[in-house]
Amino acid sequence: MTSIVVDKVDDLKYDLGNLTALDSHDIDIDLYKKNKDSCIKESATQNFQLLVNKLFQLDSNNEDDGLFAKLPKPNTSIPREKPVPKQPEATEWEKFAKDKNMRLRKKDKLVFDEATQTFNPRSGWKRAKPENDWVIDAKPYETPDPNMDPFLFKKQMKKKDMEKEKGHERRNKGIEKEPPSQIKIANTKKLDARGLQTSMKSDFGSAYDAARLSTASMGKFDKLLKNENRNIKVTGKQQYKPNELASKKRKREDSNTGDSEREASMKVLNRVLKVQAKKKTQIKEASVSLYQRSAERDKRKEKKKHLLGENKSRFKPQNMSKKYEE
Amino acid sequence: MVSKGLIKRNKEATQPKVIENSKTSVVISGRKQSQPLREVLSFINKLREPNNVNWTGQSHNYLPFEEVVEIENLSKHKDASLFFLGSHTKKRPNNLTVGRLFNYEMLDMIEFGVENYTPMKKKGVSNRVESKPCILFKGDAFVNDDNMKMAHNLLLDSLRGKEVKAINLLGLDHVIVCTALSNDTIQFSHYGVEYKPSGQQTPVVELVELGPNFDLKIRRTRFASSELRKKALEVPQELRKGRHHNKNITRDELGNTEARIHVDQQEIKTIAIKKFESLKKRSRDEIDKMNKKAGLDQERLQEKKNFSTTSSSDEPSAKKSKKQ
């Protein structure tokens, strides 16, 4: 193509904001089947030429880098990515100001300071300090204690005001109270024998167990949930066995008679004997091993006797002669 | 350590806004791949260059027409609202799903089949692909057929790139052309542009064959319900066209504007006036109380003054004298 003019009726729907155009005429399918590439290329060049003509007619600035055209807003309605944001509700102060028809004035960021004759920010890093920072009027009837340090009192009042402001901010956002960084569920530290730090999950469990036991009858007659167990393991506390143990094994839900008296005493005996036996064997093994080691060492010495002392190779005349021969 | 400020800024970037950010896209490779699909996905990666997340390294077994939740979770994680998924199976060879999301919920999905693929020319292409393309559509089906209308909107949305207010006209490097061959198929072709001088300001255009050309055949579609679509197409009030259009304003032929103002009735009793506390209406009892208090306060003041000037030893004597 040699000219801008296109042999075609300008029927396109333009969307210059998105740099698109839509041509609602079909291509010739017979032509397309004969020669695919050239058919599409021709129609594309025609349509693109029309688009470019429109784009170059827009207002443009000629700069070093190129010709910058101001694009209009896009035409096609494309769905958004996220919903429209809700406007926040008016705060209490804003409602008050609206009722009273107040003008909400904005404070300047920089303030002229006459002492230094410069502009300084109103608050923050480089703010100008007040001239009479080292002097305060003495008002002993305002402070709670008349002998109080007035500078300290000023600091405290400022802190109170700041807290009040933060409370208002939180109220405006809808937050009731600042949550504490560490929440303690229950005073369950006593149940852990080792006194380690307990996590929230275990705190829940131990608090629940403690609550179950804290009825008049120690949770004996309470209704149980589906998979609950009536025996509650109180960790760390020693569970004392009853004085009178049954002679035979009888399993009851509530009773704690795991072992009869005979078995309990046998256990203790075995443990004691075990320890004694262990000690004996330890001593035996230690002594045996000592003897064995010394014996083995002697044997090794005997094996290599022909290589030790005077029999070392460097002292032998054979080797020495070899050297001198060469 | 990540600073609080960074966390705050990242969170703010993902919040809904009046004027939105440009959409980020995720390019995913499915369970199995074929050679043309790989090249098509890499081409799309380059097109969507800055606002893109490239997940073509590994294979992910996503099936959006069976379980949508996986892709919705992905979009939440990456804050993406467009996706391109390429997978190759025997039943659906060279499958490319293009979709978009609204508020991390699936809006529209179209499944295309890539056919008759011709690869990209290697010389002098990569620079062009990264700039904003011009997109041309041709065909009657884009106006009349429902599926093709949605395909037109989807392809425009996903291929257009960042929304700009001004553009360098000499930097329009490449063109994407989508022609509708029937109610099913779209011929996707990609050309580069060369400008030649004409006698006037607008140059003459010549197209150069560049990039991949392939057919897109529509297989399955899934469109959103009308409620979701209504929410998604909602325009915030700040951006509505007729914002400054007021019915009460008229213009003269000379250029003077005339307007009508309607004033509500004023409630005189509740007007805000500056108040002086001394002029407040008070009952007799209240006034008596106030006088008493003022007298007491004065006495206290005197006491304190005496206290501050005199020494502590003199205090009880002074008090005693007053009581008497």
mmCIF file of N, CA, C and O in Angstrom, chain A residues 113-168:
data_model
loop_
_atom_site.group_PDB
_atom_site.id
_atom_site.type_symbol
_atom_site.label_atom_id
_atom_site.label_comp_id
_atom_site.label_asym_id
_atom_site.label_seq_id
_atom_site.Cartn_x
_atom_site.Cartn_y
_atom_site.Cartn_z
ATOM 1 N N ASP A 113 8.403 29.359 62.555
ATOM 2 C CA ASP A 113 8.911 29.517 63.906
ATOM 3 C C ASP A 113 9.669 30.835 63.979
ATOM 4 O O ASP A 113 10.617 31.072 63.219
ATOM 5 N N GLU A 114 9.227 31.714 64.893
ATOM 6 C CA GLU A 114 9.830 33.050 64.918
ATOM 7 C C GLU A 114 11.211 33.060 65.556
ATOM 8 O O GLU A 114 12.030 33.897 65.262
ATOM 9 N N ALA A 115 11.462 32.143 66.449
ATOM 10 C CA ALA A 115 12.762 32.137 67.118
ATOM 11 C C ALA A 115 13.879 31.866 66.128
ATOM 12 O O ALA A 115 14.898 32.537 66.122
ATOM 13 N N THR A 116 13.687 30.868 65.295
ATOM 14 C CA THR A 116 14.732 30.516 64.339
ATOM 15 C C THR A 116 14.448 31.070 62.959
ATOM 16 O O THR A 116 15.280 30.948 62.063
ATOM 17 N N GLN A 117 13.292 31.701 62.750
ATOM 18 C CA GLN A 117 12.920 32.289 61.456
ATOM 19 C C GLN A 117 12.961 31.253 60.342
ATOM 20 O O GLN A 117 13.469 31.511 59.251
ATOM 21 N N THR A 118 12.463 30.073 60.604
ATOM 22 C CA THR A 118 12.404 29.037 59.566
ATOM 23 C C THR A 118 11.060 28.332 59.647
ATOM 24 O O THR A 118 10.322 28.464 60.631
ATOM 25 N N PHE A 119 10.796 27.608 58.588
ATOM 26 C CA PHE A 119 9.598 26.776 58.552
ATOM 27 C C PHE A 119 9.963 25.380 59.033
ATOM 28 O O PHE A 119 10.891 24.762 58.520
ATOM 29 N N ASN A 120 9.234 24.919 60.014
ATOM 30 C CA ASN A 120 9.481 23.582 60.552
ATOM 31 C C ASN A 120 8.194 22.781 60.526
ATOM 32 O O ASN A 120 7.109 23.354 60.550
ATOM 33 N N PRO A 121 8.298 21.468 60.460
ATOM 34 C CA PRO A 121 7.064 20.682 60.544
ATOM 35 C C PRO A 121 6.391 20.845 61.897
ATOM 36 O O PRO A 121 7.019 21.134 62.907
ATOM 37 N N ARG A 122 5.059 20.656 61.830
ATOM 38 C CA ARG A 122 4.269 20.905 63.042
ATOM 39 C C ARG A 122 4.537 19.832 64.086
ATOM 40 O O ARG A 122 4.548 20.084 65.275
ATOM 41 N N SER A 123 4.703 18.605 63.651
ATOM 42 C CA SER A 123 4.924 17.525 64.612
ATOM 43 C C SER A 123 5.906 16.563 64.006
ATOM 44 O O SER A 123 6.015 16.443 62.788
ATOM 45 N N GLY A 124 6.613 15.879 64.838
ATOM 46 C CA GLY A 124 7.507 14.855 64.360
ATOM 47 C C GLY A 124 8.964 15.219 64.520
ATOM 48 O O GLY A 124 9.372 15.927 65.416
ATOM 49 N N TRP A 125 9.748 14.774 63.558
ATOM 50 C CA TRP A 125 11.190 14.736 63.696
ATOM 51 C C TRP A 125 11.817 16.110 63.914
ATOM 52 O O TRP A 125 12.447 16.360 64.922
ATOM 53 N N LYS A 126 11.600 17.011 62.982
ATOM 54 C CA LYS A 126 12.324 18.280 63.054
ATOM 55 C C LYS A 126 11.462 19.420 63.576
ATOM 56 O O LYS A 126 11.649 20.566 63.196
ATOM 57 N N ARG A 127 10.526 19.077 64.456
ATOM 58 C CA ARG A 127 9.617 20.151 64.885
ATOM 59 C C ARG A 127 10.340 21.155 65.775
ATOM 60 O O ARG A 127 11.329 20.833 66.426
ATOM 61 N N ALA A 128 9.791 22.368 65.734
ATOM 62 C CA ALA A 128 10.405 23.430 66.525
ATOM 63 C C ALA A 128 9.941 23.301 67.960
ATOM 64 O O ALA A 128 8.747 23.221 68.236
ATOM 65 N N LYS A 129 10.875 23.281 68.859
ATOM 66 C CA LYS A 129 10.500 23.133 70.273
ATOM 67 C C LYS A 129 9.980 24.462 70.802
ATOM 68 O O LYS A 129 10.403 25.525 70.375
ATOM 69 N N PRO A 130 9.057 24.410 71.725
ATOM 70 C CA PRO A 130 8.532 25.683 72.259
ATOM 71 C C PRO A 130 9.619 26.420 73.041
ATOM 72 O O PRO A 130 10.524 25.816 73.599
ATOM 73 N N GLU A 131 9.487 27.743 73.038
ATOM 74 C CA GLU A 131 10.550 28.537 73.631
ATOM 75 C C GLU A 131 10.712 28.257 75.107
ATOM 76 O O GLU A 131 11.788 28.050 75.610
ATOM 77 N N ASN A 132 9.570 28.293 75.803
ATOM 78 C CA ASN A 132 9.648 28.183 77.263
ATOM 79 C C ASN A 132 9.395 26.749 77.684
ATOM 80 O O ASN A 132 8.437 26.444 78.378
ATOM 81 N N ASP A 133 10.266 25.878 77.221
ATOM 82 C CA ASP A 133 10.118 24.480 77.571
ATOM 83 C C ASP A 133 10.621 24.206 78.967
ATOM 84 O O ASP A 133 10.266 23.215 79.588
ATOM 85 N N TRP A 134 11.481 25.070 79.482
ATOM 86 C CA TRP A 134 12.115 24.839 80.776
ATOM 87 C C TRP A 134 11.369 25.525 81.920
ATOM 88 O O TRP A 134 11.784 25.451 83.065
ATOM 89 N N VAL A 135 10.267 26.168 81.592
ATOM 90 C CA VAL A 135 9.524 26.905 82.616
ATOM 91 C C VAL A 135 8.069 26.504 82.541
ATOM 92 O O VAL A 135 7.488 26.441 81.455
ATOM 93 N N ILE A 136 7.479 26.194 83.658
ATOM 94 C CA ILE A 136 6.030 25.922 83.720
ATOM 95 C C ILE A 136 5.447 26.742 84.859
ATOM 96 O O ILE A 136 6.101 26.936 85.892
ATOM 97 N N ASP A 137 4.227 27.221 84.648
ATOM 98 C CA ASP A 137 3.533 27.912 85.740
ATOM 99 C C ASP A 137 3.246 26.926 86.852
ATOM 100 O O ASP A 137 2.824 25.800 86.610
ATOM 101 N N ALA A 138 3.464 27.361 88.052
ATOM 102 C CA ALA A 138 3.206 26.491 89.206
ATOM 103 C C ALA A 138 1.738 26.550 89.557
ATOM 104 O O ALA A 138 1.212 27.595 89.923
ATOM 105 N N LYS A 139 1.065 25.414 89.426
ATOM 106 C CA LYS A 139 -0.355 25.353 89.763
ATOM 107 C C LYS A 139 -0.555 24.173 90.694
ATOM 108 O O LYS A 139 -0.989 23.096 90.278
ATOM 109 N N PRO A 140 -0.241 24.333 91.958
ATOM 110 C CA PRO A 140 -0.324 23.178 92.866
ATOM 111 C C PRO A 140 -1.735 22.718 93.154
ATOM 112 O O PRO A 140 -1.938 21.635 93.668
ATOM 113 N N TYR A 141 -2.738 23.524 92.824
ATOM 114 C CA TYR A 141 -4.100 23.071 93.074
ATOM 115 C C TYR A 141 -4.658 22.259 91.919
ATOM 116 O O TYR A 141 -5.769 21.772 92.000
ATOM 117 N N GLU A 142 -3.917 22.100 90.850
ATOM 118 C CA GLU A 142 -4.371 21.255 89.746
ATOM 119 C C GLU A 142 -3.849 19.835 89.860
ATOM 120 O O GLU A 142 -4.486 18.890 89.437
ATOM 121 N N THR A 143 -2.641 19.721 90.401
ATOM 122 C CA THR A 143 -2.073 18.377 90.508
ATOM 123 C C THR A 143 -2.724 17.644 91.678
ATOM 124 O O THR A 143 -3.158 18.270 92.638
ATOM 125 N N PRO A 144 -2.790 16.340 91.616
ATOM 126 C CA PRO A 144 -3.372 15.579 92.730
ATOM 127 C C PRO A 144 -2.564 15.728 94.018
ATOM 128 O O PRO A 144 -3.119 15.779 95.099
ATOM 129 N N ASP A 145 -1.278 15.820 93.873
ATOM 130 C CA ASP A 145 -0.413 15.998 95.033
ATOM 131 C C ASP A 145 0.298 17.341 94.871
ATOM 132 O O ASP A 145 0.984 17.557 93.877
ATOM 133 N N PRO A 146 0.131 18.265 95.831
ATOM 134 C CA PRO A 146 0.712 19.596 95.629
ATOM 135 C C PRO A 146 2.234 19.622 95.555
ATOM 136 O O PRO A 146 2.824 20.542 95.020
ATOM 137 N N ASN A 147 2.889 18.597 96.077
ATOM 138 C CA ASN A 147 4.352 18.555 96.024
ATOM 139 C C ASN A 147 4.870 17.828 94.802
ATOM 140 O O ASN A 147 6.041 17.490 94.736
ATOM 141 N N MET A 148 3.981 17.571 93.849
ATOM 142 C CA MET A 148 4.390 16.753 92.710
ATOM 143 C C MET A 148 5.217 17.569 91.739
ATOM 144 O O MET A 148 5.081 18.788 91.628
ATOM 145 N N ASP A 149 6.072 16.857 90.995
ATOM 146 C CA ASP A 149 6.898 17.502 89.986
ATOM 147 C C ASP A 149 5.994 17.931 88.826
ATOM 148 O O ASP A 149 5.381 17.087 88.182
ATOM 149 N N PRO A 150 5.888 19.209 88.509
ATOM 150 C CA PRO A 150 4.961 19.641 87.458
ATOM 151 C C PRO A 150 5.332 19.163 86.065
ATOM 152 O O PRO A 150 4.475 18.938 85.223
ATOM 153 N N PHE A 151 6.637 18.966 85.839
ATOM 154 C CA PHE A 151 7.024 18.455 84.525
ATOM 155 C C PHE A 151 6.526 17.030 84.344
ATOM 156 O O PHE A 151 6.041 16.634 83.286
ATOM 157 N N LEU A 152 6.661 16.262 85.407
ATOM 158 C CA LEU A 152 6.165 14.884 85.381
ATOM 159 C C LEU A 152 4.659 14.873 85.145
ATOM 160 O O LEU A 152 4.126 14.093 84.368
ATOM 161 N N PHE A 153 3.979 15.776 85.859
ATOM 162 C CA PHE A 153 2.533 15.855 85.723
ATOM 163 C C PHE A 153 2.135 16.171 84.286
ATOM 164 O O PHE A 153 1.201 15.588 83.746
ATOM 165 N N LYS A 154 2.898 17.061 83.667
ATOM 166 C CA LYS A 154 2.603 17.409 82.272
ATOM 167 C C LYS A 154 2.747 16.194 81.372
ATOM 168 O O LYS A 154 1.911 15.926 80.510
ATOM 169 N N LYS A 155 3.809 15.432 81.614
ATOM 170 C CA LYS A 155 4.016 14.222 80.799
ATOM 171 C C LYS A 155 2.866 13.251 80.975
ATOM 172 O O LYS A 155 2.370 12.650 80.025
ATOM 173 N N GLN A 156 2.437 13.101 82.211
ATOM 174 C CA GLN A 156 1.365 12.137 82.472
ATOM 175 C C GLN A 156 0.073 12.549 81.791
ATOM 176 O O GLN A 156 -0.637 11.727 81.206
ATOM 177 N N MET A 157 -0.226 13.838 81.863
ATOM 178 C CA MET A 157 -1.457 14.311 81.224
ATOM 179 C C MET A 157 -1.389 14.096 79.725
ATOM 180 O O MET A 157 -2.368 13.728 79.082
ATOM 181 N N LYS A 158 -0.203 14.320 79.154
ATOM 182 C CA LYS A 158 -0.061 14.116 77.706
ATOM 183 C C LYS A 158 -0.302 12.655 77.356
ATOM 184 O O LYS A 158 -0.958 12.331 76.365
ATOM 185 N N LYS A 159 0.239 11.783 78.191
ATOM 186 C CA LYS A 159 0.053 10.352 77.932
ATOM 187 C C LYS A 159 -1.432 9.990 77.999
ATOM 188 O O LYS A 159 -1.942 9.240 77.168
ATOM 189 N N LYS A 160 -2.120 10.568 78.978
ATOM 190 C CA LYS A 160 -3.553 10.274 79.087
ATOM 191 C C LYS A 160 -4.314 10.725 77.846
ATOM 192 O O LYS A 160 -5.195 10.028 77.334
ATOM 193 N N ASP A 161 -3.947 11.916 77.378
ATOM 194 C CA ASP A 161 -4.623 12.422 76.184
ATOM 195 C C ASP A 161 -4.394 11.523 74.985
ATOM 196 O O ASP A 161 -5.299 11.269 74.180
ATOM 197 N N MET A 162 -3.161 11.025 74.887
ATOM 198 C CA MET A 162 -2.856 10.143 73.759
ATOM 199 C C MET A 162 -3.662 8.866 73.850
ATOM 200 O O MET A 162 -4.170 8.358 72.850
ATOM 201 N N GLU A 163 -3.795 8.343 75.059
ATOM 202 C CA GLU A 163 -4.578 7.117 75.208
ATOM 203 C C GLU A 163 -6.032 7.350 74.843
ATOM 204 O O GLU A 163 -6.688 6.518 74.202
ATOM 205 N N LYS A 164 -6.524 8.530 75.255
ATOM 206 C CA LYS A 164 -7.908 8.871 74.917
ATOM 207 C C LYS A 164 -8.097 8.926 73.407
ATOM 208 O O LYS A 164 -9.065 8.401 72.862
ATOM 209 N N GLU A 165 -7.106 9.530 72.739
ATOM 210 C CA GLU A 165 -7.212 9.638 71.283
ATOM 211 C C GLU A 165 -7.204 8.269 70.637
ATOM 212 O O GLU A 165 -7.956 7.993 69.701
ATOM 213 N N LYS A 166 -6.336 7.398 71.141
ATOM 214 C CA LYS A 166 -6.283 6.038 70.581
ATOM 215 C C LYS A 166 -7.604 5.314 70.784
ATOM 216 O O LYS A 166 -8.068 4.567 69.923
ATOM 217 N N GLY A 167 -8.220 5.548 71.961
ATOM 218 C CA GLY A 167 -9.519 4.932 72.189
ATOM 219 C C GLY A 167 -10.551 5.406 71.177
ATOM 220 O O GLY A 167 -11.347 4.622 70.670
ATOM 221 N N HIS A 168 -10.504 6.699 70.865
ATOM 222 C CA HIS A 168 -11.430 7.219 69.858
ATOM 223 C C HIS A 168 -11.173 6.619 68.500
ATOM 224 O O HIS A 168 -12.094 6.299 67.750
#
